[in-house]
Each structure stands twice: as C-alpha cells, then as structure tokens.
Amino acid sequence: MIPFERRRQMLYAFENSEIVTLDDLKKILKGISESTIRRDLKLLASEGEIVLLHGGAARRMRGSYEIPFGSRSILNIKEKSSIARYAANLVADGEVIYLDAGSTTLRMVKYLKNKDITIVSTNALIAQELEGARAKCILIGGELLLSTASLVGPMTDSELENMYFDKSFIGASGFSKEAGVNTPDPREAKKKQIVRKNSREAYVLADSSKSGKSTLCKALDLKDVTIICEKETSILQETGNYLLTGG
C-alpha cells in the first residue's frame, strides 16, 4: 500500500473515532508493519492533525484549527473532484474569476486552464497546475500560511479591495446555521469578505463533511453565497441556496 493510501485510511479512522490505538490501525492497515504505522503517526502529529499517545493517538479537536493542506488533499477525493468539475463548468470564456486557497478550489484548475479567462488567486499552489494553460493567472501577494498554502494579510486585502470578479469560488472549513461559512483564521475570514463584496456571483465549495461544522471565525452569511456540495444536507435544505453535483 502506498503512503498516500495509508495516511488516507488513517485519517478516516480518526474521523470516526477520537482515539485510535496501534492495534486498531494494524487491523485497518493489514500487512503494514508497526514501525511504518508509527512513522505515519509521527508525520500526522507533526502536521498537528493528531496527538500521539502511548500505544496510539488521539484526534486533535478542530473547533479553531485548520487541517493542514497535505491532510485535506487526501480526504474526500471523489467528492472534491465532483464539486471542482461542476464549479468549473459555471465559468464562461471572457470572465474574470477568483479562486480561493483550498484543496477543492485547486482541483478546479485542470478544468479551467484551457478556457479564455483570467484567474485571480491567493492559492500559492496554483502555479504548479497551470503548465501549458491558455488561462491568464494573477497571483495575489501577502503572507504565506505554510499549512494551508494560502496568502493572507494586509497586502493581500489591499490588492483584493481594488479587484472585481464575475465569479468567485471560495473555500471553507465548515458551514453551519450559527457560524455561516467559517474558518479558524480571522485573516482568512476578512479576505473572503472582501472577495464576496467584489464579486457578482459567489460560490462556496464545500463537501458534505463540512456541513454543520463551526470554527472560530464567521466569514460569510449562508444567504450571501451559493454552496456547491455533492449531496444535500439538512442545513442546505434550510438555507435553500445551494447546487448539488450529484456525485
């Protein structure tokens, strides 16, 4: 089993249980040595995803915590790909769009790169996806958050204040009735607010695992955006402002 698949299965185990023992992981990861499992646990702990315990590990509480990009990118791959493809189909030639930081928005690029559009982004990883692209890309400057590959801060906000978008595609850590579209970082929240204000249409890309989750900072009211999700949730039913990919 390749490391990517091992860590994905481990992360799913922690999604379903707050504490997972080494014996639990041995049963899940059949044929994988204990030393390899321990190395993977140390890697996840170094990312802040879990806390190591004697004989296992505990899931780190996420109320005000942003999952590192490396971990997010291997969770819910099918759902994120479906959302990214659907969102990209909303973009027409000639438009100027904003792509937020995040693993789902980054997946949009392969469906957008051959369109005659301008992409403005604060996703530091976007450049590696644009080889041979027809689309024009403007990367906004600012402070780089290494864990999420996101550019934030006063420089970022200042540049975005003077830009206007046909459509914006925004990431989120969660969405709920109480906290709206939310993020653990106040700098991310402010950035999203500026982008929403300067966008003709705003979409939030969030798979159903983020439904009902609340983190530290409310960025946007649910009524002010359209959420693109792979399936319906009770919160989406109540807000009514959503699109379903069906995948």
XYZ file of N, CA, C and O in Angstrom, residues 23-92:
280
model
N -3.218 -1.148 17.704
C -3.875 -2.405 17.326
C -5.022 -2.142 16.349
O -5.228 -2.919 15.407
N -5.747 -1.050 16.563
C -6.816 -0.688 15.632
C -6.257 -0.461 14.234
O -6.804 -0.942 13.229
N -5.145 0.270 14.177
C -4.554 0.606 12.882
C -3.959 -0.621 12.189
O -3.979 -0.724 10.964
N -3.440 -1.557 12.968
C -2.918 -2.793 12.380
C -4.030 -3.579 11.700
O -3.834 -4.194 10.641
N -5.231 -3.546 12.307
C -6.365 -4.255 11.709
C -6.838 -3.543 10.441
O -7.234 -4.183 9.466
N -6.801 -2.225 10.456
C -7.232 -1.444 9.292
C -6.218 -1.557 8.159
O -6.582 -1.728 6.993
N -4.940 -1.457 8.531
C -3.858 -1.458 7.537
C -3.203 -2.836 7.498
O -2.059 -3.015 7.907
N -3.927 -3.805 7.030
C -3.455 -5.196 7.034
C -2.151 -5.330 6.243
O -2.027 -4.828 5.128
N -1.166 -5.993 6.864
C 0.097 -6.230 6.198
C 1.111 -5.110 6.344
O 2.242 -5.240 5.865
N 0.730 -4.012 7.008
C 1.649 -2.889 7.209
C 2.317 -3.038 8.574
O 1.647 -3.277 9.586
N 3.630 -2.881 8.611
C 4.374 -3.084 9.859
C 4.069 -1.991 10.873
O 3.699 -0.872 10.519
N 4.261 -2.331 12.138
C 4.030 -1.371 13.212
C 4.973 -0.176 13.096
O 4.591 0.961 13.369
N 6.215 -0.426 12.673
C 7.178 0.673 12.538
C 6.726 1.670 11.469
O 6.877 2.890 11.635
N 6.148 1.164 10.392
C 5.646 2.053 9.344
C 4.452 2.855 9.847
O 4.344 4.057 9.584
N 3.564 2.206 10.571
C 2.399 2.900 11.133
C 2.854 3.994 12.090
O 2.326 5.111 12.081
N 3.853 3.683 12.901
C 4.360 4.692 13.846
C 4.957 5.889 13.104
O 4.771 7.026 13.523
N 5.660 5.647 12.011
C 6.217 6.747 11.225
C 5.108 7.625 10.646
O 5.204 8.857 10.652
N 4.049 6.982 10.160
C 2.926 7.753 9.619
C 2.235 8.564 10.709
O 1.827 9.705 10.489
N 2.127 7.992 11.890
C 1.513 8.722 13.005
C 2.358 9.941 13.376
O 1.812 11.017 13.661
N 3.673 9.779 13.372
C 4.550 10.915 13.685
C 4.399 12.017 12.646
O 4.415 13.215 12.983
N 4.229 11.639 11.378
C 4.028 12.633 10.326
C 2.725 13.391 10.541
O 2.692 14.622 10.455
N 1.654 12.674 10.832
C 0.366 13.328 11.069
C 0.426 14.213 12.316
O -0.182 15.280 12.352
N 1.184 13.767 13.311
C 1.336 14.581 14.516
C 2.126 15.846 14.224
O 1.815 16.923 14.755
N 3.141 15.748 13.360
C 3.947 16.929 13.018
C 3.116 17.966 12.266
O 3.411 19.157 12.305
N 2.072 17.510 11.553
C 1.169 18.428 10.865
C 0.125 19.013 11.805
O -0.643 19.889 11.425
N 0.094 18.504 13.051
C -0.887 18.992 14.010
C -2.229 18.304 13.895
O -3.199 18.725 14.522
N -2.300 17.244 13.110
C -3.567 16.561 12.864
C -3.990 15.700 14.050
O -5.175 15.578 14.367
N -3.020 15.085 14.729
C -3.312 14.203 15.859
C -2.336 14.492 16.994
O -1.337 15.200 16.817
N -2.639 13.915 18.145
C -1.743 13.978 19.308
C -1.329 12.550 19.628
O -2.184 11.673 19.802
N -0.037 12.294 19.673
C 0.447 10.945 19.942
C 0.200 10.565 21.400
O 0.403 11.363 22.317
N -0.247 9.326 21.592
C -0.458 8.767 22.922
C 0.312 7.457 23.026
O 0.731 6.898 22.012
N 0.478 6.973 24.246
C 1.134 5.679 24.424
C 0.242 4.602 23.814
O -0.899 4.405 24.221
N 0.762 3.921 22.795
C 0.003 2.849 22.159
C -1.005 3.303 21.122
O -1.839 2.525 20.675
N -0.927 4.571 20.706
C -1.879 5.048 19.706
C -1.835 6.555 19.563
O -0.791 7.177 19.756
N -2.977 7.143 19.230
C -3.044 8.586 19.045
C -4.479 9.050 19.205
O -5.427 8.266 19.120
N -4.622 10.354 19.439
C -5.942 10.963 19.586
C -6.125 12.030 18.523
O -5.167 12.727 18.157
N -7.346 12.156 18.030
C -7.673 13.203 17.067
C -7.589 14.556 17.753
O -8.058 14.732 18.867
N -6.957 15.485 17.087
C -6.906 16.848 17.625
C -8.249 17.506 17.412
O -8.845 17.411 16.349
N -8.774 18.190 18.435
C -10.046 18.882 18.314
C -9.909 20.024 17.333
O -8.909 20.729 17.314
N -10.944 20.250 16.500
C -10.803 21.153 15.369
C -11.677 22.389 15.443
O -11.939 23.029 14.438
N -12.163 22.717 16.602
C -13.049 23.866 16.684
C -12.436 25.138 16.141
O -13.097 25.956 15.536
N -11.145 25.342 16.369
C -10.481 26.542 15.864
C -9.176 26.181 15.166
O -8.193 26.892 15.223
N -9.216 25.062 14.474
C -7.982 24.511 13.902
C -8.174 24.223 12.428
O -9.174 23.666 12.017
N -7.206 24.633 11.644
C -7.250 24.395 10.204
C -6.447 23.143 9.877
O -5.265 23.051 10.221
N -7.074 22.162 9.239
C -6.363 20.945 8.863
C -5.309 21.284 7.825
O -5.595 21.984 6.858
N -4.067 20.824 7.985
C -3.023 21.127 7.009
C -3.402 20.676 5.613
O -4.110 19.685 5.424
N -2.892 21.406 4.614
C -3.262 21.123 3.225
C -2.939 19.690 2.840
O -3.722 19.024 2.160
N -1.784 19.195 3.268
C -1.402 17.835 2.895
C -2.400 16.795 3.358
O -2.663 15.818 2.664
N -3.002 17.000 4.522
C -4.009 16.072 5.021
C -5.347 16.285 4.336
O -6.047 15.339 3.988
N -5.728 17.536 4.138
C -7.012 17.827 3.493
C -7.066 17.279 2.079
O -8.113 16.833 1.607
N -5.942 17.330 1.394
C -5.927 16.960 -0.020
C -6.167 15.475 -0.245
O -6.475 15.059 -1.367
N -6.037 14.639 0.785
C -6.260 13.207 0.601
C -7.559 12.745 1.238
O -7.833 11.552 1.270
N -8.373 13.671 1.724
C -9.676 13.332 2.270
C -10.768 13.666 1.257
O -10.711 14.681 0.571
N -11.777 12.805 1.168
C -12.967 13.063 0.348
C -12.615 13.428 -1.096
O -13.174 14.368 -1.669
N -11.698 12.660 -1.682
C -11.195 12.984 -3.014
C -12.306 12.953 -4.058
O -12.420 13.854 -4.897
N -13.130 11.915 -4.038
C -14.198 11.785 -5.032
C -15.154 12.968 -4.958
O -15.536 13.552 -5.980
N -15.548 13.331 -3.743
C -16.493 14.432 -3.559
C -15.896 15.758 -4.019
O -16.564 16.557 -4.704
N -14.639 15.999 -3.663
C -13.984 17.250 -4.054
C -13.823 17.352 -5.564
O -14.003 18.441 -6.140
N -13.500 16.252 -6.199
C -13.343 16.266 -7.650
C -14.667 16.562 -8.336
O -14.719 17.317 -9.324
N -15.731 15.982 -7.819
C -17.063 16.227 -8.378
C -17.455 17.694 -8.242
O -17.974 18.315 -9.182
N -17.190 18.278 -7.088
C -17.510 19.687 -6.834
C -16.668 20.594 -7.729
O -17.172 21.555 -8.312
N -15.377 20.294 -7.835
C -14.479 21.120 -8.655
C -14.897 21.117 -10.118
O -14.923 22.167 -10.777
N -15.231 19.956 -10.635
C -15.643 19.848 -12.038
C -16.943 20.612 -12.291
O -17.076 21.329 -13.285
N -17.891 20.457 -11.386
C -19.184 21.157 -11.506
C -18.975 22.665 -11.471
O -19.534 23.415 -12.283
N -18.161 23.132 -10.514
C -17.912 24.569 -10.371
C -17.244 25.140 -11.610
O -17.592 26.236 -12.085
N -16.280 24.409 -12.164
C -15.565 24.889 -13.352
C -16.505 25.041 -14.545
O -16.317 25.928 -15.387
N -17.533 24.220 -14.608
C -18.494 24.302 -15.713
C -19.359 25.562 -15.636
O -20.036 25.902 -16.618
N -19.338 26.255 -14.514
C -20.082 27.507 -14.369
C -19.334 28.699 -14.956
O -19.894 29.790 -15.078
N -18.074 28.493 -15.311
C -17.216 29.577 -15.779
C -17.244 29.642 -17.308
O -17.044 28.640 -17.988
N -17.493 30.850 -17.832
C -17.557 31.059 -19.280
C -16.339 31.823 -19.768
O -15.719 32.595 -19.014
